[in-house]
Coordinates of C-alpha atoms in Angstrom, one line a residue:
M731 CA 24.1 -17.9 -3.5
N732 CA 23.6 -15.3 -6.3
L733 CA 26.8 -13.4 -6.2
P734 CA 25.7 -10.2 -8.2
A735 CA 22.6 -9.9 -6.0
T736 CA 24.5 -10.5 -2.8
I737 CA 27.0 -7.8 -3.7
A738 CA 24.2 -5.3 -4.6
N739 CA 22.3 -6.2 -1.4
S740 CA 25.4 -5.8 0.7
L741 CA 26.1 -2.4 -0.8
W742 CA 22.5 -1.3 -0.3
L743 CA 22.7 -2.4 3.4
A744 CA 25.9 -0.4 3.9
S745 CA 24.3 2.7 2.4
N746 CA 21.4 2.3 4.8
I747 CA 23.4 2.1 8.0
P748 CA 23.6 5.8 8.6
A749 CA 19.8 6.1 8.3
L750 CA 19.4 3.1 10.7
V751 CA 21.6 4.8 13.3
R752 CA 19.7 8.1 13.0
F753 CA 16.3 6.3 13.3
Q754 CA 17.4 4.4 16.4
R755 CA 18.4 7.6 18.0
A756 CA 15.2 9.4 17.0
L757 CA 13.1 6.6 18.5
R758 CA 14.4 7.6 21.9
C759 CA 13.6 11.3 21.5
P760 CA 10.5 11.8 19.3
A761 CA 9.6 15.3 20.6
E762 CA 13.0 16.8 19.9
T763 CA 13.2 15.0 16.5
Q764 CA 9.8 16.2 15.4
L765 CA 10.5 19.8 16.5
Q766 CA 13.8 19.9 14.6
L767 CA 12.0 18.6 11.4
L768 CA 9.3 21.2 11.7
R769 CA 11.8 24.0 12.2
A770 CA 13.8 22.8 9.1
L771 CA 10.7 22.6 7.0
L772 CA 9.6 26.1 7.9
S773 CA 13.1 27.6 7.4
R774 CA 13.6 26.0 4.0
N775 CA 10.2 27.1 2.7
A776 CA 9.7 30.6 4.3
N777 CA 10.1 32.3 1.0
C778 CA 7.6 30.2 -1.1
A779 CA 4.2 31.7 -1.7
H780 CA 2.5 29.4 0.8
G781 CA 5.2 30.2 3.4
Q782 CA 4.8 34.0 2.9
A783 CA 1.0 33.7 3.0
H784 CA 1.2 32.1 6.4
G785 CA 4.1 33.9 7.9
F786 CA 6.5 31.0 8.1
S787 CA 9.5 33.3 8.9
Q788 CA 7.7 34.5 12.0
I789 CA 6.8 31.1 13.5
K790 CA 8.8 30.3 16.5
N791 CA 7.2 27.1 17.8
Y792 CA 4.6 24.4 17.1
Q793 CA 1.8 26.4 18.7
E794 CA 2.3 29.3 16.4
F795 CA 2.5 26.9 13.4
A796 CA -0.9 25.3 14.4
A797 CA -2.4 28.8 14.8
R798 CA -1.2 30.2 11.5
V799 CA -1.6 27.1 9.2
P800 CA -5.0 25.4 9.0
L801 CA -5.6 21.7 8.6
N802 CA -5.8 20.9 4.9
D803 CA -7.1 18.2 2.6
Y804 CA -6.4 17.7 -1.0
E805 CA -9.2 20.0 -2.2
A806 CA -7.8 22.9 0.0
L807 CA -4.3 22.6 -1.5
Q808 CA -5.4 21.7 -5.1
P809 CA -5.4 25.4 -6.4
W810 CA -1.7 25.6 -5.3
M811 CA -1.0 22.3 -7.0
E812 CA -2.8 23.3 -10.2
R813 CA -0.5 26.3 -10.5
V814 CA 2.5 24.0 -10.0
R815 CA 1.2 21.7 -12.7
H816 CA 1.1 24.7 -15.1
G817 CA 4.6 25.7 -14.4
A818 CA 4.4 28.1 -11.4
Q819 CA 7.5 28.0 -9.2
R820 CA 7.9 28.4 -5.4
E821 CA 4.3 27.8 -4.7
L822 CA 4.0 25.2 -1.9
T823 CA 7.8 24.8 -1.5
S824 CA 10.9 26.8 -2.2
E825 CA 12.4 24.0 -4.2
A826 CA 11.4 22.6 -7.5
V827 CA 8.6 20.0 -7.8
T828 CA 10.3 17.3 -9.9
Q829 CA 7.2 15.1 -10.5
L830 CA 3.5 15.0 -9.8
I831 CA 2.6 11.5 -8.6
P832 CA -0.9 10.3 -9.5
T833 CA -2.8 8.4 -6.8
S834 CA -6.4 7.8 -5.8
G835 CA -8.3 7.9 -2.5
S836 CA -11.4 6.1 -1.5
S837 CA -13.2 7.5 -4.5
A838 CA -12.2 7.1 -8.1
A839 CA -11.1 10.8 -8.3
R840 CA -7.4 11.0 -9.0
K841 CA -5.0 13.2 -7.1
L842 CA -1.6 14.6 -8.2
I843 CA 0.8 14.6 -5.3
P844 CA 3.9 16.8 -5.6
F845 CA 7.4 15.2 -5.3
T846 CA 10.6 17.0 -4.5
A847 CA 14.2 16.1 -3.6
S848 CA 13.3 16.8 0.1
L849 CA 10.5 14.3 0.0
Q850 CA 12.8 11.7 -1.6
R851 CA 15.2 12.2 1.3
E852 CA 12.3 11.8 3.7
F853 CA 11.3 8.5 2.1
D854 CA 14.9 7.3 2.1
S855 CA 15.2 8.0 5.8
A856 CA 12.3 5.6 6.5
I857 CA 13.1 2.9 3.9
G858 CA 16.7 2.7 5.0
P859 CA 16.0 1.5 8.6
W860 CA 13.3 -0.8 7.3
I861 CA 15.7 -2.5 4.8
A862 CA 18.6 -2.6 7.2
D863 CA 16.4 -4.2 9.9
I864 CA 15.3 -6.9 7.4
Y865 CA 18.9 -7.7 6.4
R866 CA 20.3 -7.7 9.9
Q867 CA 17.5 -10.0 11.3
H868 CA 17.4 -12.2 8.2
P869 CA 20.8 -12.1 6.5
D870 CA 19.8 -14.9 4.1
V871 CA 17.6 -12.5 2.3
M872 CA 20.7 -10.7 1.1
L873 CA 22.0 -13.8 -0.8
G874 CA 19.6 -13.6 -3.8
P875 CA 17.3 -11.5 -5.9
A876 CA 14.0 -10.0 -4.7
Y877 CA 10.6 -9.4 -6.4
W878 CA 9.4 -5.8 -5.7
S879 CA 5.9 -5.7 -7.2
I880 CA 5.2 -3.3 -10.0
S881 CA 2.0 -2.3 -11.7
P882 CA 1.2 -2.1 -15.4
A883 CA 1.3 1.5 -16.7
V884 CA -1.9 3.4 -17.1
T885 CA -2.6 6.1 -19.6
I886 CA -2.4 9.6 -18.0
K887 CA -4.8 11.7 -19.9
D888 CA -3.5 15.1 -19.0
R889 CA 0.2 14.3 -19.1
E890 CA 0.7 16.5 -22.1
T891 CA -1.0 19.5 -20.4
S892 CA 1.4 19.5 -17.4
V893 CA 4.6 21.4 -17.4
V894 CA 5.8 19.2 -14.5
P895 CA 6.2 15.5 -15.4
I896 CA 3.4 13.3 -14.1
G897 CA 4.5 10.0 -12.6
F898 CA 7.8 8.1 -12.4
E899 CA 9.4 5.9 -15.1
D900 CA 9.5 3.3 -12.4
D901 CA 8.9 3.1 -8.6
S902 CA 12.6 2.7 -7.7
A903 CA 12.9 6.3 -8.7
Y904 CA 11.5 7.1 -5.2
L905 CA 15.0 6.2 -3.9
G906 CA 17.0 8.0 -6.6
G907 CA 20.8 8.0 -7.4
V908 CA 23.0 5.1 -6.4
K909 CA 20.3 3.4 -4.3
K910 CA 18.0 3.2 -7.4
R911 CA 20.7 1.4 -9.3
L912 CA 21.3 -1.0 -6.4
V913 CA 17.6 -1.9 -6.1
N914 CA 17.3 -2.5 -9.9
A915 CA 20.4 -4.8 -9.7
V916 CA 18.6 -7.2 -7.3
M917 CA 15.1 -7.1 -9.0
A918 CA 13.9 -10.5 -10.2
V919 CA 11.3 -8.7 -12.4
P920 CA 12.5 -5.8 -14.5
A921 CA 10.8 -2.4 -14.0
E922 CA 10.2 -2.3 -17.8
L923 CA 7.3 -4.7 -17.4
R924 CA 5.2 -1.7 -16.3
L925 CA 5.0 -0.9 -20.0
V926 CA 2.9 -4.1 -20.6
S927 CA -0.7 -3.0 -20.2
D928 CA -2.4 -6.3 -21.2
M929 CA -3.1 -8.1 -17.9
E930 CA -2.7 -11.6 -19.2
Q931 CA 0.7 -10.8 -20.8
F932 CA 1.8 -8.9 -17.6
R933 CA 1.0 -11.9 -15.4
Y934 CA 2.7 -14.3 -17.8
L935 CA 5.9 -12.3 -18.1
T936 CA 6.0 -11.7 -14.3
L937 CA 5.7 -15.4 -13.7
L938 CA 8.3 -16.1 -16.4
C939 CA 10.8 -13.9 -14.6
L940 CA 10.0 -15.4 -11.2
L941 CA 10.2 -19.0 -12.3
R942 CA 13.7 -18.4 -13.7
Q943 CA 14.9 -17.4 -10.2
K944 CA 15.4 -20.5 -8.1
D945 CA 17.4 -18.3 -5.7
L946 CA 14.5 -15.8 -5.0
R947 CA 14.8 -14.6 -1.4
L948 CA 12.3 -11.8 -0.9
I949 CA 8.9 -10.8 -2.2
S950 CA 7.6 -7.3 -1.5
I951 CA 4.1 -6.5 -2.6
W952 CA 1.2 -4.3 -1.5
H953 CA -2.1 -6.2 -1.0
P954 CA -1.4 -9.9 -0.2
S955 CA -4.1 -10.9 -2.6
Y956 CA -2.0 -9.4 -5.4
L957 CA 0.4 -12.3 -5.0
S958 CA -2.4 -14.9 -4.6
L959 CA -4.0 -13.7 -7.8
L960 CA -0.7 -13.9 -9.6
L961 CA -0.1 -17.5 -8.4
D962 CA -3.6 -18.5 -9.3
A963 CA -2.6 -18.0 -12.9
L964 CA 0.5 -20.2 -12.7
P965 CA -1.1 -23.7 -13.3
A966 CA -2.7 -22.6 -16.6
F967 CA 0.6 -21.0 -17.8
F968 CA 3.0 -23.6 -16.4
E969 CA 3.7 -25.7 -19.5
N970 CA 4.2 -22.7 -21.7
L971 CA 6.4 -21.1 -19.1
L972 CA 8.6 -24.2 -18.9
D973 CA 9.0 -24.2 -22.7
D974 CA 10.0 -20.5 -22.7
I975 CA 12.5 -21.1 -19.9
R976 CA 14.1 -24.1 -21.6
T977 CA 14.4 -22.4 -25.0
G978 CA 15.1 -18.8 -23.9
Q979 CA 12.1 -17.6 -25.9
C980 CA 8.9 -15.7 -25.0
R981 CA 5.6 -16.4 -26.7
Y982 CA 4.7 -12.7 -26.5
A983 CA 8.0 -11.6 -28.0
D984 CA 6.4 -10.4 -31.3
V985 CA 4.1 -7.9 -29.5
L986 CA 6.4 -6.6 -26.8
P987 CA 8.1 -3.2 -26.9
A988 CA 11.8 -3.6 -27.8
N989 CA 13.0 -2.2 -24.4
V990 CA 10.8 -4.7 -22.5
L991 CA 12.2 -7.6 -24.6
R992 CA 15.8 -6.4 -23.9
A993 CA 15.0 -6.0 -20.1
L994 CA 13.9 -9.6 -19.9
K995 CA 17.4 -10.8 -20.9
L996 CA 16.0 -14.0 -22.3
R997 CA 18.5 -16.9 -22.5
P998 CA 18.0 -20.7 -22.5
L999 CA 17.9 -22.2 -19.0
P1000 CA 17.4 -26.0 -19.8
F1001 CA 18.6 -27.1 -16.3
R1002 CA 16.0 -24.8 -14.6
A1003 CA 13.2 -26.1 -16.9
K1004 CA 14.2 -29.6 -16.0
E1005 CA 14.1 -28.9 -12.3
L1006 CA 10.6 -27.6 -12.6
K1007 CA 9.3 -30.2 -15.0
D1008 CA 7.8 -32.6 -12.4
V1009 CA 7.0 -29.9 -9.8
N1010 CA 3.4 -29.3 -8.9
P1011 CA 2.8 -25.6 -9.8
N1012 CA 0.9 -25.1 -6.5
H1013 CA 3.9 -26.3 -4.4
Y1014 CA 5.7 -23.0 -4.0
E1015 CA 8.3 -24.3 -1.6
A1016 CA 9.6 -26.6 -4.4
I1017 CA 9.6 -23.7 -7.0
W1018 CA 11.4 -21.2 -4.7
P1019 CA 13.1 -23.3 -2.0
R1020 CA 15.2 -20.4 -0.7
L1021 CA 12.4 -17.8 -0.4
K1022 CA 12.7 -16.3 3.1
M1023 CA 10.3 -13.4 3.4
I1024 CA 7.1 -12.0 2.0
S1025 CA 6.4 -8.4 2.9
C1026 CA 2.8 -7.1 2.3
W1027 CA -0.1 -5.2 3.9
G1028 CA -1.5 -7.0 6.9
D1029 CA -3.7 -4.6 8.8
A1030 CA -7.4 -4.0 8.5
N1031 CA -9.1 -5.9 5.7
A1032 CA -5.7 -7.1 4.3
A1033 CA -5.5 -9.5 7.3
Y1034 CA -7.6 -12.0 5.3
G1035 CA -5.3 -11.9 2.3
L1036 CA -2.3 -12.2 4.7
A1037 CA -3.8 -15.4 6.2
E1038 CA -4.1 -16.9 2.7
L1039 CA -0.4 -16.2 2.0
Q1040 CA 0.5 -17.9 5.3
R1041 CA -1.4 -21.0 4.1
R1042 CA 0.3 -21.0 0.8
F1043 CA 3.8 -20.4 2.2
P1044 CA 3.9 -22.1 5.6
G1045 CA 7.6 -22.0 5.9
V1046 CA 8.1 -18.4 4.8
R1047 CA 8.1 -15.4 7.2
I1048 CA 5.3 -13.0 6.3
Q1049 CA 6.1 -9.4 7.3
P1050 CA 3.1 -7.0 7.6
K1051 CA 4.1 -3.8 5.9
G1052 CA 3.8 -0.4 7.6
L1053 CA 1.4 2.3 6.5
I1054 CA 2.9 3.7 3.3
A1055 CA 1.1 6.3 1.2
T1056 CA 2.1 8.3 -1.9
E1057 CA 2.2 11.4 0.4
A1058 CA 4.2 10.0 3.2
I1059 CA 5.6 6.9 5.0
V1060 CA 3.7 6.8 8.3
T1061 CA 5.1 3.6 9.8
I1062 CA 7.7 1.0 8.9
P1063 CA 8.2 -2.6 10.0
F1064 CA 11.0 -2.5 12.6
C1065 CA 12.0 -4.9 15.3
G1066 CA 8.7 -6.8 15.0
R1067 CA 6.6 -3.6 15.5
H1068 CA 5.5 -0.7 13.4
P1069 CA 6.9 2.5 14.8
L1070 CA 6.1 5.9 13.4
A1071 CA 8.6 7.1 10.8
I1072 CA 9.6 9.7 13.3
G1073 CA 12.6 11.1 11.4
S1074 CA 10.9 11.5 8.0
H1075 CA 8.0 13.9 8.2
F1076 CA 6.3 16.1 10.8
F1077 CA 3.2 14.4 12.2
E1078 CA 0.1 15.5 14.1
F1079 CA -2.8 13.3 15.2
I1080 CA -6.5 14.0 15.6
D1081 CA -8.0 12.0 18.5
E1082 CA -11.6 10.9 18.9
Q1083 CA -12.5 14.1 20.7
N1084 CA -11.2 16.1 17.7
S1085 CA -8.2 17.4 19.7
I1086 CA -4.7 17.6 18.1
C1087 CA -1.9 15.6 19.6
L1088 CA 1.8 15.3 18.7
A1089 CA 3.7 12.1 18.3
H1090 CA 5.1 12.0 21.9
E1091 CA 1.6 12.7 23.3
L1092 CA -0.1 9.6 21.9
Q1093 CA -1.5 7.0 24.3
K1094 CA -1.7 3.3 24.0
D1095 CA -4.9 1.8 22.6
K1096 CA -6.2 5.2 21.5
I1097 CA -7.3 5.8 17.9
Y1098 CA -6.1 8.8 15.9
E1099 CA -6.3 10.3 12.4
V1100 CA -3.0 11.0 10.8
V1101 CA -2.0 14.5 9.7
V1102 CA 1.3 15.0 7.9
T1103 CA 3.6 17.9 6.9
N1104 CA 6.2 16.8 4.3
G1105 CA 9.0 18.3 2.2
A1106 CA 6.9 18.4 -0.9
G1107 CA 4.5 21.1 0.3
L1108 CA 1.7 19.2 2.0
W1109 CA 1.2 21.4 5.0
R1110 CA -0.9 19.9 7.9
Y1111 CA -2.4 17.5 5.3
R1112 CA -5.1 15.1 6.6
L1113 CA -4.2 11.7 5.2
K1114 CA -7.6 10.4 6.4
D1115 CA -6.0 7.2 7.7
L1116 CA -7.0 6.0 11.1
V1117 CA -4.4 4.3 13.3
Q1118 CA -4.3 2.8 16.8
V1119 CA -1.4 2.8 19.2
T1120 CA -0.4 -0.7 20.0
D1121 CA 3.0 -0.3 21.7
F1122 CA 6.1 1.9 21.9
I1123 CA 9.7 1.5 20.8
G1124 CA 11.8 3.8 23.0
Q1125 CA 9.5 6.8 23.3
T1126 CA 8.0 6.5 19.9
P1127 CA 4.5 4.9 19.3
S1128 CA 4.0 1.8 17.2
L1129 CA 0.8 2.0 15.2
C1130 CA -1.7 -0.3 13.5
F1131 CA -3.7 0.9 10.5
L1132 CA -7.4 0.6 11.0
G1133 CA -9.0 2.0 7.9
R1134 CA -10.0 5.3 6.2
S1135 CA -11.8 7.9 8.2
E1136 CA -13.5 9.2 5.0
N1137 CA -14.9 5.8 4.0
V1138 CA -18.3 6.0 5.6
S1139 CA -21.6 4.6 4.2
D1140 CA -24.5 6.9 5.2
R1141 CA -27.5 6.3 3.0
F1142 CA -30.1 6.9 5.7
G1143 CA -28.0 8.2 8.5
E1144 CA -26.5 4.8 9.6
K1145 CA -23.0 6.2 9.5
L1146 CA -21.1 2.9 9.1
S1147 CA -17.4 3.6 9.1
E1148 CA -14.7 1.3 7.6
V1149 CA -13.1 0.8 11.1
F1150 CA -16.4 -0.3 12.6
V1151 CA -17.3 -2.5 9.7
T1152 CA -13.9 -4.2 9.8
Q1153 CA -14.6 -5.1 13.5
A1154 CA -18.1 -6.3 12.7
I1155 CA -16.9 -8.6 9.9
Q1156 CA -14.1 -9.9 12.2
F1157 CA -16.8 -10.7 14.9
A1158 CA -19.2 -12.3 12.4
T1159 CA -16.5 -14.5 10.8
S1160 CA -14.6 -15.4 14.0
G1161 CA -16.3 -18.8 14.3
L1162 CA -15.2 -20.0 10.9
S1163 CA -12.7 -22.8 10.8
L1164 CA -10.8 -21.0 8.0
P1165 CA -10.6 -17.3 7.5
P1166 CA -12.4 -15.9 4.5
R1167 CA -10.4 -15.3 1.4
F1168 CA -12.3 -12.1 0.6
T1169 CA -14.8 -9.9 2.4
L1170 CA -16.6 -6.7 1.5
L1171 CA -19.6 -5.0 3.0
A1172 CA -21.7 -2.8 0.8
P1173 CA -25.3 -1.5 0.5
D1174 CA -27.6 -3.3 -2.0
E1175 CA -31.1 -2.7 -3.2
D1176 CA -33.7 -5.3 -4.0
G1177 CA -37.5 -5.4 -4.2
L1178 CA -37.8 -5.2 -0.4
G1179 CA -35.6 -2.1 -0.1
C1180 CA -32.0 -1.5 0.9
R1181 CA -29.8 -3.7 3.0
Y1182 CA -26.1 -4.3 3.7
I1183 CA -24.6 -7.4 2.0
L1184 CA -21.4 -9.1 3.2
Y1185 CA -19.8 -10.4 0.0
L1186 CA -17.6 -13.3 1.1
E1187 CA -15.4 -15.9 -0.5
G1188 CA -15.1 -18.8 1.9
E1189 CA -17.3 -21.0 4.1
I1190 CA -20.6 -19.9 5.5
Q1191 CA -21.7 -21.5 8.8
P1192 CA -25.1 -21.3 10.5
G1193 CA -25.5 -18.1 12.5
L1194 CA -23.1 -16.1 10.4
V1195 CA -25.8 -13.7 9.1
L1196 CA -27.2 -13.3 12.7
R1197 CA -23.8 -12.5 14.0
L1198 CA -23.2 -9.9 11.3
E1199 CA -26.5 -8.2 12.0
A1200 CA -25.9 -8.3 15.7
A1201 CA -22.5 -6.7 15.2
L1202 CA -23.9 -4.0 13.0
L1203 CA -26.7 -3.2 15.5
E1204 CA -24.0 -2.2 18.0
N1205 CA -24.0 1.0 15.9
P1206 CA -26.9 3.1 17.3
H1207 CA -27.4 4.9 14.0
Y1208 CA -27.7 1.6 12.1
A1209 CA -30.0 0.3 14.8
W1210 CA -32.3 3.3 14.5
C1211 CA -32.4 2.9 10.6
R1212 CA -33.3 -0.7 11.1
K1213 CA -36.1 0.2 13.6
L1214 CA -37.5 2.8 11.2
G1215 CA -37.5 0.2 8.4
Q1216 CA -35.1 2.3 6.3
L1217 CA -32.8 -0.7 6.1
Q1218 CA -33.6 -4.3 5.8
P1219 CA -31.7 -7.0 7.8
A1220 CA -28.1 -7.6 6.6
N1221 CA -27.4 -10.7 4.5
V1222 CA -24.4 -12.6 3.1
F1223 CA -23.6 -13.3 -0.6
Q1224 CA -21.2 -16.2 -1.0
I1225 CA -18.7 -15.8 -3.9
G1226 CA -17.6 -19.1 -5.4
S1227 CA -14.0 -18.2 -6.3
N1228 CA -11.8 -15.4 -7.7
A1229 CA -13.5 -12.7 -5.6
Y1230 CA -10.4 -10.6 -5.4
K1231 CA -9.7 -11.0 -9.2
I1232 CA -13.3 -9.8 -9.9
F1233 CA -12.9 -6.9 -7.4
V1234 CA -9.6 -5.8 -9.0
A1235 CA -11.1 -6.0 -12.5
D1236 CA -14.0 -3.8 -11.4
Q1237 CA -11.6 -1.2 -9.8
L1238 CA -9.5 -1.1 -12.9
A1239 CA -12.6 -0.5 -15.0
H1240 CA -13.4 2.4 -12.7
G1241 CA -10.0 4.0 -13.5
K1242 CA -7.8 2.9 -10.7
K1243 CA -4.2 1.8 -11.2
L1244 CA -3.3 -1.7 -10.0
G1245 CA -0.9 -0.4 -7.3
E1246 CA -3.6 2.0 -6.0
I1247 CA -6.2 -0.7 -5.3
K1248 CA -6.2 -0.7 -1.5
P1249 CA -7.7 -3.2 0.9
C1250 CA -11.1 -2.1 2.2
S1251 CA -13.9 -3.8 4.1
L1252 CA -16.5 -1.3 3.1
S1253 CA -17.8 0.1 -0.2
V1254 CA -20.4 2.9 -0.4
R1255 CA -21.3 1.7 -3.9
T1256 CA -24.3 -0.4 -4.7
G1257 CA -24.4 -3.0 -7.5
W1258 CA -21.8 -5.4 -6.2
T1259 CA -24.2 -8.3 -6.3
K1260 CA -24.4 -7.9 -10.1
V1261 CA -20.6 -7.6 -10.3
F1262 CA -20.0 -10.8 -8.4
A1263 CA -22.9 -12.8 -9.8
N1264 CA -22.0 -12.2 -13.4
K1265 CA -18.5 -13.5 -13.2

């Protein structure tokens, strides 16, 4: 048992109990909870410019809210956000915007999402029940440190032109105050590593911190392949890592910023180095014998990466994360399901007939697009995430993320959506003895014309191409394009190894931050054959 980490985890649990109690109560009465949230948001922000423009002070119920405030996307709200960035006050909210958080959507275009004290409280009201549920169901997780994945910092080109700070110093700032300090106290990898932009150095230092922690209990990451990619680097680094652990040195010490070097808290650990000396670097249960849980994305295309982690860590519980975005927490893992974060933000849902539903009106097995109103000034904001109702906890729906509604490939009118493509890939690969380690469908052009290629790392069995084409032909628009000869038959490109590593490198080259690279089964870009063939 790691006593300092145990104390910090226990204090964090205690601080989350009130949020847990409120969340359990809200699960039983989603309609009342959501209406109270909406009324509070309207009341607090009636005097901001957006509130005055839409008559917030005159709105008495949801129907009037929906009638006065249109559905928005980022482009619709961007003029307001630009004024905030240049120092305007009380634009989208009555309270100050403390940060603008950079993120990216399905395209490479960057968005700046406002962050306020109210949004911080909304995030905390969802994170609290999630963490409390982990600790009460798996108390051993509390007895040691955790790895909460961080991303290397990226240069923000227009930081100097913004009056409002862009970005956080580290992701634990989402929690703020005492909880931020408690989280930092249990982190196996210090947040200062975000300042290391060189990827080889970043991976080496992350592994150095993790190998020093025999008592590691929890790993929380985003895409499961992030961890697989990190662990793939371990064998090549292993001997050097053991030397640094034994001597308390770091071979990159001369090039690291002083605050990163201080945060590493290097000291000789000869006993730990001796423990690891004869360990196979691919036997993770011997490296981290007390690891209890890995939390990561597990829906949609991330399911393949999750299966790979289950293979690597057969004795460790893998917890699929909820749907968490920069703008809002939509669902959290709770009691084995993923209920809506009913007490955090105000939610609406667009069904397949383009009708608007509220949380308590959702029906099992139906698919919806998520619309959120939050405390940072995103009013009726279309997240463009598609979810399906799988179950209920109390009266609150449990949701599964399916994909992005805006990720549609439509070169000739085929209208292939990410959700449909995910299902087609699952059908095509269902006969394989092992799930693929990576899949991505994208259009490609050759001498015969345009066709869709399934880029796949894993085995290819006879009939896979035919199954893929048959699944795609279930889409009548795709079938019509095939009949007209606008599209050639689909094919498969087998990637030998390191597919996700190549994919990540490409996304970084296109301006995305490591933590923003999201699982997807469909890309609208061509040229992936060249990307994967040249590596």
